[in-house]
PDB file of C-alpha atoms in Angstrom:
ATOM      1  CA  MET A  23     -40.025  40.866 167.043  1.00  0.00           C
ATOM      2  CA  ILE A  24     -43.019  38.846 165.730  1.00  0.00           C
ATOM      3  CA  ILE A  25     -45.433  36.828 167.753  1.00  0.00           C
ATOM      4  CA  ASP A  26     -47.882  34.508 166.010  1.00  0.00           C
ATOM      5  CA  HIS A  27     -49.590  31.142 166.220  1.00  0.00           C
ATOM      6  CA  ILE A  28     -48.085  28.013 164.528  1.00  0.00           C
ATOM      7  CA  SER A  29     -51.171  27.842 162.234  1.00  0.00           C
ATOM      8  CA  HIS A  30     -49.881  31.057 160.502  1.00  0.00           C
ATOM      9  CA  ILE A  31     -46.167  30.200 160.317  1.00  0.00           C
ATOM     10  CA  GLU A  32     -46.100  29.242 156.612  1.00  0.00           C
ATOM     11  CA  LYS A  33     -46.490  32.935 155.580  1.00  0.00           C
ATOM     12  CA  TYR A  34     -43.020  33.558 157.006  1.00  0.00           C
ATOM     13  CA  GLY A  35     -41.305  31.142 154.702  1.00  0.00           C
ATOM     14  CA  SER A  36     -40.655  33.927 152.243  1.00  0.00           C
ATOM     15  CA  PHE A  37     -38.061  35.391 154.668  1.00  0.00           C
ATOM     16  CA  GLY A  38     -35.452  33.120 153.204  1.00  0.00           C
ATOM     17  CA  PRO A  39     -34.244  29.555 152.743  1.00  0.00           C
ATOM     18  CA  GLY A  40     -33.560  29.053 156.447  1.00  0.00           C
ATOM     19  CA  PHE A  41     -37.081  29.948 157.250  1.00  0.00           C
ATOM     20  CA  GLU A  42     -38.503  27.501 154.694  1.00  0.00           C
ATOM     21  CA  SER A  43     -36.651  24.476 156.168  1.00  0.00           C
ATOM     22  CA  GLY A  44     -37.156  25.599 159.758  1.00  0.00           C
ATOM     23  CA  ILE A  45     -40.932  26.055 159.163  1.00  0.00           C
ATOM     24  CA  ARG A  46     -41.146  22.570 157.655  1.00  0.00           C
ATOM     25  CA  PHE A  47     -39.360  21.228 160.765  1.00  0.00           C
ATOM     26  CA  LEU A  48     -41.669  23.011 163.148  1.00  0.00           C
ATOM     27  CA  LEU A  49     -44.743  21.854 161.318  1.00  0.00           C
ATOM     28  CA  GLN A  50     -43.574  18.199 161.462  1.00  0.00           C
ATOM     29  CA  HIS A  51     -42.842  18.401 165.209  1.00  0.00           C
ATOM     30  CA  GLN A  52     -45.608  20.817 166.457  1.00  0.00           C
ATOM     31  CA  ASN A  53     -47.547  18.043 168.230  1.00  0.00           C
ATOM     32  CA  ASP A  54     -44.698  16.049 169.600  1.00  0.00           C
ATOM     33  CA  PRO A  55     -44.050  17.039 173.270  1.00  0.00           C
ATOM     34  CA  ALA A  56     -41.714  14.007 173.557  1.00  0.00           C
ATOM     35  CA  GLU A  57     -39.265  15.528 171.098  1.00  0.00           C
ATOM     36  CA  PRO A  58     -35.797  14.699 172.565  1.00  0.00           C
ATOM     37  CA  VAL A  59     -33.754  17.529 174.103  1.00  0.00           C
ATOM     38  CA  ALA A  60     -30.973  17.998 171.676  1.00  0.00           C
ATOM     39  CA  ARG A  61     -29.083  20.523 169.505  1.00  0.00           C
ATOM     40  CA  TYR A  62     -28.324  19.709 165.880  1.00  0.00           C
ATOM     41  CA  LYS A  63     -27.809  21.252 162.481  1.00  0.00           C
ATOM     42  CA  LEU A  64     -30.961  21.111 160.305  1.00  0.00           C
ATOM     43  CA  ASP A  65     -29.130  22.385 157.133  1.00  0.00           C
ATOM     44  CA  GLU A  66     -26.532  25.025 156.185  1.00  0.00           C
ATOM     45  CA  ASN A  67     -28.830  27.813 157.334  1.00  0.00           C
ATOM     46  CA  VAL A  68     -30.575  26.472 160.441  1.00  0.00           C
ATOM     47  CA  ASP A  69     -29.550  24.970 163.788  1.00  0.00           C
ATOM     48  CA  VAL A  70     -32.311  23.461 165.953  1.00  0.00           C
ATOM     49  CA  MET A  71     -32.375  23.313 169.793  1.00  0.00           C
ATOM     50  CA  VAL A  72     -35.032  21.419 171.715  1.00  0.00           C
ATOM     51  CA  ASN A  73     -34.970  22.705 175.258  1.00  0.00           C
ATOM     52  CA  GLN A  74     -36.761  21.706 178.456  1.00  0.00           C
ATOM     53  CA  TYR A  75     -36.397  23.923 181.571  1.00  0.00           C
ATOM     54  CA  GLU A  76     -38.190  25.446 184.454  1.00  0.00           C
ATOM     55  CA  THR A  77     -39.272  29.041 183.946  1.00  0.00           C
ATOM     56  CA  LYS A  78     -37.487  31.551 186.243  1.00  0.00           C
ATOM     57  CA  TYR A  79     -37.994  35.057 187.538  1.00  0.00           C
ATOM     58  CA  PRO A  80     -36.708  38.103 185.514  1.00  0.00           C
ATOM     59  CA  GLU A  81     -34.026  38.968 188.187  1.00  0.00           C
ATOM     60  CA  GLU A  82     -32.546  35.540 187.669  1.00  0.00           C
ATOM     61  CA  SER A  83     -31.529  36.206 184.027  1.00  0.00           C
ATOM     62  CA  ASN A  84     -30.482  38.939 181.646  1.00  0.00           C
ATOM     63  CA  PHE A  85     -31.234  39.704 177.993  1.00  0.00           C
ATOM     64  CA  GLU A  86     -29.547  38.110 175.061  1.00  0.00           C
ATOM     65  CA  ALA A  87     -29.047  39.201 171.465  1.00  0.00           C
ATOM     66  CA  HIS A  88     -27.368  37.783 168.339  1.00  0.00           C
ATOM     67  CA  ASN A  89     -25.714  39.317 165.334  1.00  0.00           C
ATOM     68  CA  LYS A  90     -25.528  36.284 162.888  1.00  0.00           C
ATOM     69  CA  TYR A  91     -28.656  34.503 163.774  1.00  0.00           C
ATOM     70  CA  ILE A  92     -32.416  35.053 164.099  1.00  0.00           C
ATOM     71  CA  ASP A  93     -34.207  33.019 166.773  1.00  0.00           C
ATOM     72  CA  VAL A  94     -37.486  31.467 166.027  1.00  0.00           C
ATOM     73  CA  GLN A  95     -38.800  30.205 169.421  1.00  0.00           C
ATOM     74  CA  PHE A  96     -41.779  27.829 169.322  1.00  0.00           C
ATOM     75  CA  MET A  97     -43.454  26.821 172.583  1.00  0.00           C
ATOM     76  CA  LEU A  98     -44.166  23.108 172.310  1.00  0.00           C
ATOM     77  CA  LYS A  99     -45.401  22.585 175.793  1.00  0.00           C
ATOM     78  CA  GLY A 100     -46.138  25.088 178.594  1.00  0.00           C
ATOM     79  CA  ASP A 101     -46.290  28.840 178.924  1.00  0.00           C
ATOM     80  CA  GLU A 102     -43.758  31.563 179.718  1.00  0.00           C
ATOM     81  CA  LEU A 103     -43.154  35.293 179.554  1.00  0.00           C
ATOM     82  CA  VAL A 104     -40.459  36.709 177.366  1.00  0.00           C
ATOM     83  CA  GLY A 105     -38.849  40.095 177.896  1.00  0.00           C
ATOM     84  CA  TRP A 106     -38.285  42.184 174.772  1.00  0.00           C
ATOM     85  CA  ALA A 107     -36.594  45.580 174.211  1.00  0.00           C
ATOM     86  CA  PRO A 108     -34.824  47.335 171.379  1.00  0.00           C
ATOM     87  CA  ARG A 109     -31.205  46.194 171.652  1.00  0.00           C
ATOM     88  CA  GLU A 110     -29.948  49.798 171.411  1.00  0.00           C
ATOM     89  CA  LYS A 111     -31.962  50.745 174.555  1.00  0.00           C
ATOM     90  CA  LEU A 112     -30.086  48.179 176.697  1.00  0.00           C
ATOM     91  CA  SER A 113     -26.551  48.116 178.133  1.00  0.00           C
ATOM     92  CA  GLU A 114     -24.171  45.349 177.048  1.00  0.00           C
ATOM     93  CA  ILE A 115     -22.856  43.306 179.949  1.00  0.00           C
ATOM     94  CA  SER A 116     -20.681  40.773 178.086  1.00  0.00           C
ATOM     95  CA  ALA A 117     -19.986  39.660 174.567  1.00  0.00           C
ATOM     96  CA  ALA A 118     -18.933  36.341 173.170  1.00  0.00           C
ATOM     97  CA  PRO A 119     -18.706  36.974 169.415  1.00  0.00           C
ATOM     98  CA  GLU A 120     -17.402  33.502 168.749  1.00  0.00           C
ATOM     99  CA  LYS A 121     -20.697  32.147 170.047  1.00  0.00           C
ATOM    100  CA  ASP A 122     -22.735  35.019 168.676  1.00  0.00           C
ATOM    101  CA  TYR A 123     -24.039  35.673 172.152  1.00  0.00           C
ATOM    102  CA  TYR A 124     -24.351  39.108 173.697  1.00  0.00           C
ATOM    103  CA  GLU A 125     -25.647  39.606 177.183  1.00  0.00           C
ATOM    104  CA  LEU A 126     -27.572  42.824 177.973  1.00  0.00           C
ATOM    105  CA  PHE A 127     -29.299  44.520 180.907  1.00  0.00           C
ATOM    106  CA  GLY A 128     -32.169  47.061 181.099  1.00  0.00           C
ATOM    107  CA  GLU A 129     -35.845  47.650 181.127  1.00  0.00           C
ATOM    108  CA  SER A 130     -38.262  45.860 178.845  1.00  0.00           C
ATOM    109  CA  ASP A 131     -41.784  44.869 178.086  1.00  0.00           C
ATOM    110  CA  TYR A 132     -43.027  41.362 178.700  1.00  0.00           C
ATOM    111  CA  PHE A 133     -45.065  39.197 176.281  1.00  0.00           C
ATOM    112  CA  PRO A 134     -46.647  35.807 176.816  1.00  0.00           C
ATOM    113  CA  LEU A 135     -45.297  32.875 174.822  1.00  0.00           C
ATOM    114  CA  ASN A 136     -48.082  30.273 175.078  1.00  0.00           C
ATOM    115  CA  GLU A 137     -48.164  26.717 173.971  1.00  0.00           C
ATOM    116  CA  GLY A 138     -48.657  26.586 170.189  1.00  0.00           C
ATOM    117  CA  TYR A 139     -47.248  30.123 169.598  1.00  0.00           C
ATOM    118  CA  PHE A 140     -43.869  31.255 168.310  1.00  0.00           C
ATOM    119  CA  MET A 141     -41.717  34.384 168.464  1.00  0.00           C
ATOM    120  CA  ILE A 142     -39.234  35.628 165.995  1.00  0.00           C
ATOM    121  CA  PHE A 143     -36.287  37.682 167.256  1.00  0.00           C
ATOM    122  CA  PHE A 144     -34.071  39.623 164.780  1.00  0.00           C
ATOM    123  CA  PRO A 145     -30.502  40.935 165.628  1.00  0.00           C
ATOM    124  CA  GLU A 146     -32.008  44.287 166.764  1.00  0.00           C
ATOM    125  CA  ASP A 147     -34.355  42.463 169.263  1.00  0.00           C
ATOM    126  CA  ALA A 148     -32.931  41.824 172.765  1.00  0.00           C
ATOM    127  CA  HIS A 149     -34.894  39.071 174.397  1.00  0.00           C
ATOM    128  CA  GLN A 150     -35.146  37.516 177.826  1.00  0.00           C
ATOM    129  CA  PRO A 151     -36.892  34.106 177.399  1.00  0.00           C
ATOM    130  CA  GLY A 152     -37.832  31.468 179.902  1.00  0.00           C
ATOM    131  CA  LEU A 153     -39.683  33.697 182.415  1.00  0.00           C
ATOM    132  CA  VAL A 154     -42.407  32.690 184.899  1.00  0.00           C
ATOM    133  CA  LYS A 155     -45.874  33.559 183.548  1.00  0.00           C
ATOM    134  CA  ASP A 156     -48.303  32.548 186.289  1.00  0.00           C
ATOM    135  CA  ARG A 157     -46.185  30.110 188.186  1.00  0.00           C
ATOM    136  CA  SER A 158     -42.801  28.321 187.599  1.00  0.00           C
ATOM    137  CA  GLU A 159     -43.346  25.298 185.381  1.00  0.00           C
ATOM    138  CA  GLN A 160     -41.357  23.044 183.099  1.00  0.00           C
ATOM    139  CA  VAL A 161     -41.703  24.034 179.409  1.00  0.00           C
ATOM    140  CA  THR A 162     -40.506  22.436 176.162  1.00  0.00           C
ATOM    141  CA  LYS A 163     -39.461  24.835 173.456  1.00  0.00           C
ATOM    142  CA  ILE A 164     -38.010  24.392 169.982  1.00  0.00           C
ATOM    143  CA  VAL A 165     -35.574  27.125 169.034  1.00  0.00           C
ATOM    144  CA  LEU A 166     -34.447  27.666 165.378  1.00  0.00           C
ATOM    145  CA  LYS A 167     -31.255  29.583 164.881  1.00  0.00           C
ATOM    146  CA  VAL A 168     -31.569  30.918 161.369  1.00  0.00           C
ATOM    147  CA  ARG A 169     -28.418  32.281 159.796  1.00  0.00           C
ATOM    148  CA  VAL A 170     -28.804  35.966 158.744  1.00  0.00           C
ATOM    149  CA  GLU A 171     -25.852  36.526 156.526  1.00  0.00           C
ATOM    150  CA  GLY A 172     -26.851  36.469 152.905  1.00  0.00           C
ATOM    151  CA  ASN A 173     -30.132  34.801 153.785  1.00  0.00           C
ATOM    152  CA  LEU A 174     -32.889  37.460 154.167  1.00  0.00           C
ATOM    153  CA  PRO A 175     -34.642  39.331 151.420  1.00  0.00           C
ATOM    154  CA  LEU A 176     -35.914  41.904 154.050  1.00  0.00           C
TER     155      LEU A 176
END
């Protein structure tokens, strides 16, 4: 997992072609809280989801993880907490390989995702986004789904 401010995001472009195009997209939309809620394909390596939702309490959700995609989650408007734990430390509840979505349960640490910051979650990072920080609030977040297969020099 990586946490950083949008002003430093360009240094992650060397992670691969999906990161390069995704970073360009985030930089173009970093000040646009009116970005429409949508999901679409940016290019062959990146899907974009623009989400708006109310933050919730940890007991209202579980962890998620992915095998084929890296999540880059950028907080456009609002603040939330995000649970994080090494995937191997959690118990898998359900698996939907066709959607690359794995639901997990267990103990974690919590990190703030404040407006203007982003987090990067690799396949080994179980994450529980969208949690209440100080109070429940509506947030707007851009999530990049960067394809892993054949795409990372790491």
